[in-house]
C-alpha cells in the first residue's frame, strides 16, 4: 500500500530558485519528499512540478501545508494544487451501450487497483443498469433525444454537482458533450476516443481506418474541450493490424487498446500526474 | 542463403477452385512450394495469392512456368506476376540533404542483407555525393528550382528508363513528385513519410505533432500516387515520446522509425510480398 | 458474425502435392475456402496447414468432409483434426485467489467476444465463488493441501471428464499440475505464466525480475507439459518498466499483460489456430 | 543544439533536505536548472539525482561548481560526479567480424547525432579495417588466440589508458573480457548482448531462442561485470517473431534491435543519465 502523502502540483514561469524555495520550505518542517518531478519547457519558458510529501513527516495537516506553500505560489505566480492521497477522487462514469471500458474500470475499482469513488453511472440507455447496480452503484438513465439535448445535459450537470463529482469519464459515451459543459469543467472531463488522434476524429473511426488501409490502429485518452476530439491528449497507444483483419476485427482489437489507454490515462489523472498547459499535457508518470 | 525460387503473385475475383488449379498445375510438374500465402477479402470478393516455388524442383525455367500459369490466369481473370528470386530488383534511390535513410539502405545493400541493385542515386543537392560515390554508385545531381521543375523531372524520368530501374525509393527526398510521374510508375515509387499517416500529411510533420501534443510519433512507408501522402500504405510504426522531448528530439527519434519502416517496407516490396488493391495493400510478410 | 465454417488443421512430412490434393478434393465438391494458411518448416521437413471451408458450400456435413479428407490423411501420413466453428469448445477454468484473468475471460465470454462454453470454474479457494456464480456458472472448491494433492487432482480429473471439457485454462491457478495430468491432456491445458519465459520460471517471477533489474516484464501463454513452465509457447508479450516501478507496480502492470496474452492465446486455441510440433507452436493468427 | 551545461549526478542515503541543500547552493549563485530528476528508492532507502545546470548562468566554471557541491557531498555522504556537456566522452569501440552495431554507431557519430569521440577501434580480426579507416579512425588489430589471451587483453588495457578512453563499447565483440579487466573499469565497459537477458545468456542466443520457440526476441545493453552477461542492465527491447522466421531471420531481425538498444543505452551513458546501484541501474531518460 502506498504511503499517505500530500501531492503538490504547480506550474509557473520558469526562473531561478523555484525548486530551492519549495524544498527549503518543506525541509524546514521535516517534509519527506517521496517522489519529485520537475520539467522546464524551454520553448514556452514554463516550469512544472509535482511532489509527493509523506504526510506523517509534517507537523501539520493539508491546511498547514497549504499555508506554507501559499506565499511561494504568490511570489512565483504559480498555478498550483494540493491534494491528499487518502481522499479518492469522485468519478462520474458515462456510458452508452458498449460496456468494455465500463467493465474494465469497474473491475479496477472493485479490486482496489485504481483508487476512486463512483457516485453514479449515467447512461443514455438502460442496457447496463443490471451490471452497474450489481456493484451497488446508482444508475441514472438520462435519454438524449434530438429535441431534449438541452434538458438532458442540464440533468447531467445537476448530477455532477449533486454528487460532488471531481471528474467525469466518458467511457465510450456516444453523445457529444455540449461546448458549454466542457468549458464549465476544464481538465475534469476525460474522453476515450477510438482512434489514434488526430487521425480519424469524429464518427466511426475504425471504418475510416479500414478505408485508409493503416497498419496500426489506436486509441486516445484526452480531456474534452469545446472542440470535438481536439482536447489535450493524456495517453495514446496502438496495436498492429493486417489485411486479414476486417473492420469488425479492428473494433474488437481496438476495444483492448481503448480499455488500457483509458485506464492508464485515468490513473495519471487520479494521482494528479497530469498538468495541462495550453492544449498539451505534461504527464509525470 | 535462401533457395533459388520463383515467386508467383496474383489477384482475381474469388471463386471455388483457384488454389486447386494453381497447385495442381505445379504438382503435376513436381513443383515444390516452399512458401504459400492466400487471402480472400470477403468484403470486396477478391482473392490474393503469393507462392514461392523451388526453381530446381521444376523441369523448366521461368518462361516454362509462365507458360504453365498463363492459361489459368486467363481462366480466372488474374492480375499476376512471376519473378525470379535470383534477379534482384533495380532500385533508384532519391535523396535531398538528410542521409539517415540513405545510409541505412546502403548498409543493408553492401552487407547483402537486402538483395537489390542500385543503378544510381539522384539528388537535388550535391551534399551526399562523396558518401555515395565511396560505394561505387553513380550520383546524379538534378537540381529542382521553381522554374525548372518540369525539366528536372523529365531528367529523372530519363534516368529511370536509362537505368532500367524497377523501383524508385524516395529516401527522404524533399520535393513533390509530379502527378504524371506517379501515374506513369504505379506501385513502383516508394516514399517514406515522417508521420503516422493520415495524421500530419504534408510539410513539417514533427512540428505538427509537437503542436498537437501526441504521445506517439510515427513513420509511414507507402506507394506514391498522384495525391500527396495518400497512396497505399505498406508499413507503419511508432515510437513513444513524452513532454521532455522537444521537436528536435522528435526529429531524432523519428529518424530511427523512418529508417526501420522504410527498410521493412522495401524488403516486402523487393520480395514481391506486397499486392496493391485499390488504395490498400495486402502484405504477405 | 463469422460464417459457419469447418476448420481443417493438419501436419505431415512435407512433399509435393499436399495442397493440391486437399484443394482438389474440396473444389470437386464446391468447397469454398474462406481462409487458408500453410507453412513448410524447411529445417524439420514438416508441413502444416489450416483451412476454413464455408459449411454451406459443401453438399455434406462435417462427417462427409471427414470422409473426404481421411484417405488423404492416410496417404500423406497426416496428423489432422476437423472442427465445426459452430461447436464452441468447453473450457474448464481454474483459479486461485487472483481474479484478473478470470474476470477478463468471463467478460469476453459473456459479451460473446470469445466463443466458448464454461462448464465450471474450479478453485483451491472459496474466494471467487460469488463472482463466478453471479454468472450462472458452477463453482467447485477443490482444496489442495500437502497431504491431499493426489485426491485433489483426481477430483479435478473427474471434473474434466464429467463436464466433457476440451480445454483447461489455468487462469493464475497457483498449484502445480501433476505431470501425469499434463501428460493425459497434451495440448489441452493452457497456462498463463507471469514472466517472459524462459526468464523467471517458477515462483515469484516479478520479484525475480525486480531483483535482476530488467527493463521490460512480460507474460507467457503456453501449454502445460510435464516439465514446469517449459511447454510449447502460444503467445507472449512485454511491457516497459523503469526504476520508479516497485515490485508491487510490476505486479500491477503485469496483470494487464497476463490478461491480454492469455486472451490472445486462448483465442488462437479456440479457433484451432495453434499446431504443436515438438516443443514449439505454429500459430496461424 | 543543446545548451552548454554542467551535469551533476549523485546518490546517497535518503534523508530530508538533500534537494533543498543542492538547489539552495545553486540558486544562491543564480544557477539555472534546465533539467532535474530525482528518485528515492524506498526499498533500499537510497536517493538518486541528476541535474543539468546552464553553464552561462553560473559565475564560475566547472571547478567552481565542484567546490560548491563538495561540502554537500561530504555532509550527505554522496557518491557524485560532475561533467561538462561540451566535453564529449572518449569511447573505444571493440568489434569482431559483424559490423551492424559498428556501422550504426559510426553513422550516429559522423552525423553528430551522438556526441562522443572515438580514439580508436580495436578488433580481433582485420575485416573491418577499411571501413573504419575511411572514417579517419585508427584501427588496432589485436588477435585473441587461446594461447595469448592474457597478452591480448594486456594490450587492450594499454590502449584504454594510452587513448584516455572513458568508455569501452563491445559492439558485438565476440570474446569474453577477462574478469580483472571488468573489475578495473566498473561502469565503463558497455556490452550489447543479443538476447533479452536473463534469457539465453552465453553463446548463440538466437539458436537458443529458436529452440525454445519464443514469440519475441530481444537485445540487452548492459555494463560488463566479472560475471558473464550478468551486469547492470541499461536498456532492453524486443521484436516479434513467428513460425515463418528461421534462426537466420532471427539473426537479421535481431540486428536491428541490437543496434537500436545499444544506441539508446550508449546515449544514456554519454549524457550521464545512468546511475548504477548494486546490480541495477537508474536511468534518468
PDB file of C-alpha atoms in Angstrom, chain A residues 38-39 43 196-200 210-216 229-231 233-238 240 243-244 246-247 264 279-284, chain B residues 38-39 43 196-200 210-216 229-231 233-238 240 243-244 246-247 264 279-284:
ATOM      1  CA  UNK A  38      10.070  18.834 -12.434  1.00  0.00           C
ATOM      2  CA  UNK A  39      10.077  19.900 -16.029  1.00  0.00           C
ATOM      3  CA  UNK A  43      10.259  26.736 -25.682  1.00  0.00           C
ATOM      4  CA  UNK A 196      -5.025   7.491 -32.761  1.00  0.00           C
ATOM      5  CA  UNK A 197      -5.870  11.197 -32.849  1.00  0.00           C
ATOM      6  CA  UNK A 198      -5.617  13.440 -34.765  1.00  0.00           C
ATOM      7  CA  UNK A 199      -6.314  10.700 -37.320  1.00  0.00           C
ATOM      8  CA  UNK A 200      -9.942   9.692 -37.665  1.00  0.00           C
ATOM      9  CA  UNK A 210     -10.080   0.257 -42.575  1.00  0.00           C
ATOM     10  CA  UNK A 211     -10.858   2.523 -45.507  1.00  0.00           C
ATOM     11  CA  UNK A 212      -7.437   4.151 -45.369  1.00  0.00           C
ATOM     12  CA  UNK A 213      -5.581   0.886 -45.017  1.00  0.00           C
ATOM     13  CA  UNK A 214      -3.480   1.822 -41.993  1.00  0.00           C
ATOM     14  CA  UNK A 215      -1.230  -0.854 -40.461  1.00  0.00           C
ATOM     15  CA  UNK A 216      -1.767   0.202 -36.842  1.00  0.00           C
ATOM     16  CA  UNK A 229     -11.784  15.287 -30.200  1.00  0.00           C
ATOM     17  CA  UNK A 230      -9.271  18.118 -30.062  1.00  0.00           C
ATOM     18  CA  UNK A 231      -8.546  18.492 -26.332  1.00  0.00           C
ATOM     19  CA  UNK A 233      -4.058  14.291 -25.006  1.00  0.00           C
ATOM     20  CA  UNK A 234      -3.217  12.335 -21.839  1.00  0.00           C
ATOM     21  CA  UNK A 235      -2.314   8.946 -23.269  1.00  0.00           C
ATOM     22  CA  UNK A 236      -2.329   7.024 -26.559  1.00  0.00           C
ATOM     23  CA  UNK A 237      -1.434   3.606 -27.795  1.00  0.00           C
ATOM     24  CA  UNK A 238      -1.705   1.473 -30.907  1.00  0.00           C
ATOM     25  CA  UNK A 240      -0.882  -3.732 -35.235  1.00  0.00           C
ATOM     26  CA  UNK A 243      -5.040  -7.353 -44.177  1.00  0.00           C
ATOM     27  CA  UNK A 244      -6.739 -10.335 -42.510  1.00  0.00           C
ATOM     28  CA  UNK A 246     -11.900  -6.924 -41.055  1.00  0.00           C
ATOM     29  CA  UNK A 247     -13.429  -3.740 -39.721  1.00  0.00           C
ATOM     30  CA  UNK A 264      -3.681   4.391 -17.811  1.00  0.00           C
ATOM     31  CA  UNK A 279      -3.549  22.179 -25.476  1.00  0.00           C
ATOM     32  CA  UNK A 280      -0.827  19.825 -24.266  1.00  0.00           C
ATOM     33  CA  UNK A 281      -0.231  17.793 -21.155  1.00  0.00           C
ATOM     34  CA  UNK A 282       2.799  17.155 -19.016  1.00  0.00           C
ATOM     35  CA  UNK A 283       2.385  13.685 -17.523  1.00  0.00           C
ATOM     36  CA  UNK A 284       4.687  12.924 -14.605  1.00  0.00           C
TER      37      UNK A 284
ATOM     38  CA  UNK B  38      -3.537 -16.717 -49.794  1.00  0.00           C
ATOM     39  CA  UNK B  39      -6.085 -14.198 -48.670  1.00  0.00           C
ATOM     40  CA  UNK B  43     -15.876  -7.552 -48.360  1.00  0.00           C
ATOM     41  CA  UNK B 196       1.891   8.193 -38.821  1.00  0.00           C
ATOM     42  CA  UNK B 197      -0.385   8.880 -41.789  1.00  0.00           C
ATOM     43  CA  UNK B 198      -3.065  10.055 -42.232  1.00  0.00           C
ATOM     44  CA  UNK B 199      -2.033  12.322 -39.345  1.00  0.00           C
ATOM     45  CA  UNK B 200       0.296  15.148 -40.283  1.00  0.00           C
ATOM     46  CA  UNK B 210       4.692  18.608 -31.235  1.00  0.00           C
ATOM     47  CA  UNK B 211       1.988  21.233 -31.669  1.00  0.00           C
ATOM     48  CA  UNK B 212      -0.792  18.710 -31.192  1.00  0.00           C
ATOM     49  CA  UNK B 213       0.830  17.093 -28.170  1.00  0.00           C
ATOM     50  CA  UNK B 214       0.615  13.486 -29.351  1.00  0.00           C
ATOM     51  CA  UNK B 215       2.193  10.796 -27.180  1.00  0.00           C
ATOM     52  CA  UNK B 216       3.498   8.651 -30.043  1.00  0.00           C
ATOM     53  CA  UNK B 229       0.896  11.311 -48.959  1.00  0.00           C
ATOM     54  CA  UNK B 230      -2.288   9.428 -49.756  1.00  0.00           C
ATOM     55  CA  UNK B 231      -1.068   6.315 -51.584  1.00  0.00           C
ATOM     56  CA  UNK B 233       0.399   2.151 -47.118  1.00  0.00           C
ATOM     57  CA  UNK B 234       2.959  -0.673 -46.990  1.00  0.00           C
ATOM     58  CA  UNK B 235       4.241  -0.356 -43.428  1.00  0.00           C
ATOM     59  CA  UNK B 236       3.992   1.928 -40.395  1.00  0.00           C
ATOM     60  CA  UNK B 237       5.390   2.128 -36.918  1.00  0.00           C
ATOM     61  CA  UNK B 238       5.502   4.470 -33.958  1.00  0.00           C
ATOM     62  CA  UNK B 240       6.681   6.861 -27.691  1.00  0.00           C
ATOM     63  CA  UNK B 243       6.895  16.072 -22.585  1.00  0.00           C
ATOM     64  CA  UNK B 244      10.687  16.098 -22.218  1.00  0.00           C
ATOM     65  CA  UNK B 246      11.492  18.803 -27.918  1.00  0.00           C
ATOM     66  CA  UNK B 247      10.609  18.981 -31.597  1.00  0.00           C
ATOM     67  CA  UNK B 264      10.879  -3.205 -43.744  1.00  0.00           C
ATOM     68  CA  UNK B 279      -5.752   2.172 -52.131  1.00  0.00           C
ATOM     69  CA  UNK B 280      -4.788  -0.647 -49.762  1.00  0.00           C
ATOM     70  CA  UNK B 281      -2.085  -3.257 -49.665  1.00  0.00           C
ATOM     71  CA  UNK B 282      -2.044  -6.932 -48.830  1.00  0.00           C
ATOM     72  CA  UNK B 283       1.382  -7.685 -47.369  1.00  0.00           C
ATOM     73  CA  UNK B 284       2.253 -11.391 -47.213  1.00  0.00           C
TER      74      UNK B 284
END
